[in-house]
Coordinates of C-alpha atoms in Angstrom, one line a residue:
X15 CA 0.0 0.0 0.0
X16 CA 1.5 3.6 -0.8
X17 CA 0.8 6.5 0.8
X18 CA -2.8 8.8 0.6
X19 CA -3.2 12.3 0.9
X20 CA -6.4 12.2 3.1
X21 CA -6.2 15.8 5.3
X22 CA -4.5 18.9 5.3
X23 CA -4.1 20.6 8.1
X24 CA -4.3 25.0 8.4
X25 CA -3.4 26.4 11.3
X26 CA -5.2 29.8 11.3
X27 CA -5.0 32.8 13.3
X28 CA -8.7 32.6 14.5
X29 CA -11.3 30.3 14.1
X30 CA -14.2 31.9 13.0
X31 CA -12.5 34.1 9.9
X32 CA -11.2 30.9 8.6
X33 CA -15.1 29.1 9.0
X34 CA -16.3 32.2 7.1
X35 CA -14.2 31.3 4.5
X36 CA -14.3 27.2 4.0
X37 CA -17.3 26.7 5.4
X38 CA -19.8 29.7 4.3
X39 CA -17.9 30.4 1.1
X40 CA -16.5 27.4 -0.2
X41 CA -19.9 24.9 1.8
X42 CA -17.2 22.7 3.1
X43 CA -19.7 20.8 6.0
X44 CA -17.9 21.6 9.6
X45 CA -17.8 19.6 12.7
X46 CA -16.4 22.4 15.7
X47 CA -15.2 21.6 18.7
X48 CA -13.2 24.6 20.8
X49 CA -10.1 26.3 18.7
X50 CA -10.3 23.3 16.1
X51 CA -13.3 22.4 13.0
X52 CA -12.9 19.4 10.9
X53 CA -14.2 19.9 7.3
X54 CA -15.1 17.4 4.6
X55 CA -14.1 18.1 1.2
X56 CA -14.5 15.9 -1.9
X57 CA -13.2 12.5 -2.1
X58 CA -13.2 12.1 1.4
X59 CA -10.2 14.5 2.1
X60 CA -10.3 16.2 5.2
X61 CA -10.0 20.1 6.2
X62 CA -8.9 20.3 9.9
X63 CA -8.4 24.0 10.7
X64 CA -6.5 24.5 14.4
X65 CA -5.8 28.3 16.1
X66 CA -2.6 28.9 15.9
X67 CA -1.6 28.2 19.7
X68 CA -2.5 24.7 19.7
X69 CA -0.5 24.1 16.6
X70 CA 3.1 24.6 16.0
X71 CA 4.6 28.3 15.6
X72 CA 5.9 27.4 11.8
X73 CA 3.0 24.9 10.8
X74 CA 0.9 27.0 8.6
X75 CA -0.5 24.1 5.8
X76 CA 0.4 20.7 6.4
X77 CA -0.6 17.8 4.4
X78 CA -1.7 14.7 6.1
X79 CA -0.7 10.8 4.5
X80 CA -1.9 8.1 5.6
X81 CA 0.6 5.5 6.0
X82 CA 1.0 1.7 6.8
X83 CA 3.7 1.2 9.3
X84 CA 4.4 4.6 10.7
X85 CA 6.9 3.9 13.0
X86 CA 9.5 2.1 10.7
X87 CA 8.8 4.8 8.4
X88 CA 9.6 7.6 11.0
X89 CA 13.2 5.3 12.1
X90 CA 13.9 5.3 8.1
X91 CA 13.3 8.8 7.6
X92 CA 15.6 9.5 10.8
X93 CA 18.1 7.2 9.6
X94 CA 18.7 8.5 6.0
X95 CA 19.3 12.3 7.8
X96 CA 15.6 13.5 8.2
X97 CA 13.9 15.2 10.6
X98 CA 11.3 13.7 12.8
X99 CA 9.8 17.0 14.5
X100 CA 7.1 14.7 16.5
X101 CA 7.8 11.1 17.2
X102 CA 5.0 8.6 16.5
X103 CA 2.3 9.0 19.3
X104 CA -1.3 7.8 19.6
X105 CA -3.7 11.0 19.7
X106 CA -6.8 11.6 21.5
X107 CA -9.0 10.7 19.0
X108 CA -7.4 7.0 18.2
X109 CA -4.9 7.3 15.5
X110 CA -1.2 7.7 15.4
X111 CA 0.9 10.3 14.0
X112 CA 4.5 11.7 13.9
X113 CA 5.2 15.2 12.0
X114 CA 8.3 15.1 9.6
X115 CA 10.1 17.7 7.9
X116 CA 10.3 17.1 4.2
X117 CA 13.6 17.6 2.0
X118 CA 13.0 21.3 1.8
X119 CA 12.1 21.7 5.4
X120 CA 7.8 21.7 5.3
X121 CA 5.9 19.7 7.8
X122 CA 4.4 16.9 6.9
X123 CA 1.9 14.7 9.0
X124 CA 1.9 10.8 8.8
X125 CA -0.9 8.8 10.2
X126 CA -1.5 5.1 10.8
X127 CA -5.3 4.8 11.3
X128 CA -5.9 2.1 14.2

């Protein structure tokens, strides 16, 4: 199995600006929960849009791939020089995810759905 782009991830500076603009403008369907919404766009991508303090200072767009075997992935990452900026942990909400830094430095977010 290869990896698929299934969310992308916008930290924003406020919550409610962003919803005017995905949600109202764009009809992207929203979930909210405090500081965070989850949007659904077409193929089953994901929109997950996080205020800024619960996110990394640098993260501004992320892409999100799901991935099998997340943790050798993170070790063979590390081991051919790259960066692992968050070490494979399971999150709140049942998955697990590291963040990487890509070639040229950007975030990236791998997840292994459970």
């Amino acid at each position: 199995m290869s990896a698929a782009l299934t969310r992308v991830v916008i930290s924003v500076r406020a919550l409610e600006p962003a919803l005017a603009f995905y949600r109202d403008l764009l009809g992207l369907p929203a979930e909210l929960t405090p500081g965070f919404a989850m949007l659904t766009a077409g193929n089953g991508v994901e929109v997950f849009l996080h205020e800024r303090e619960s996110q990394a200072s640098d993260l501004s767009v992320a892409a999100t791939f799901t991935v099998p075997g997340l943790d050798a992935l993170c070790e063979a990452w590390a081991a051919q020089g790259g960066e692992v900026v968050d070490a494979p942990e399971t999150r709140p909400w049942g998955d697990r995810m590291a963040v990487v830094r890509d070639a040229d430095g950007h975030l990236v977010c791998l997840v292994e759905e459970r």
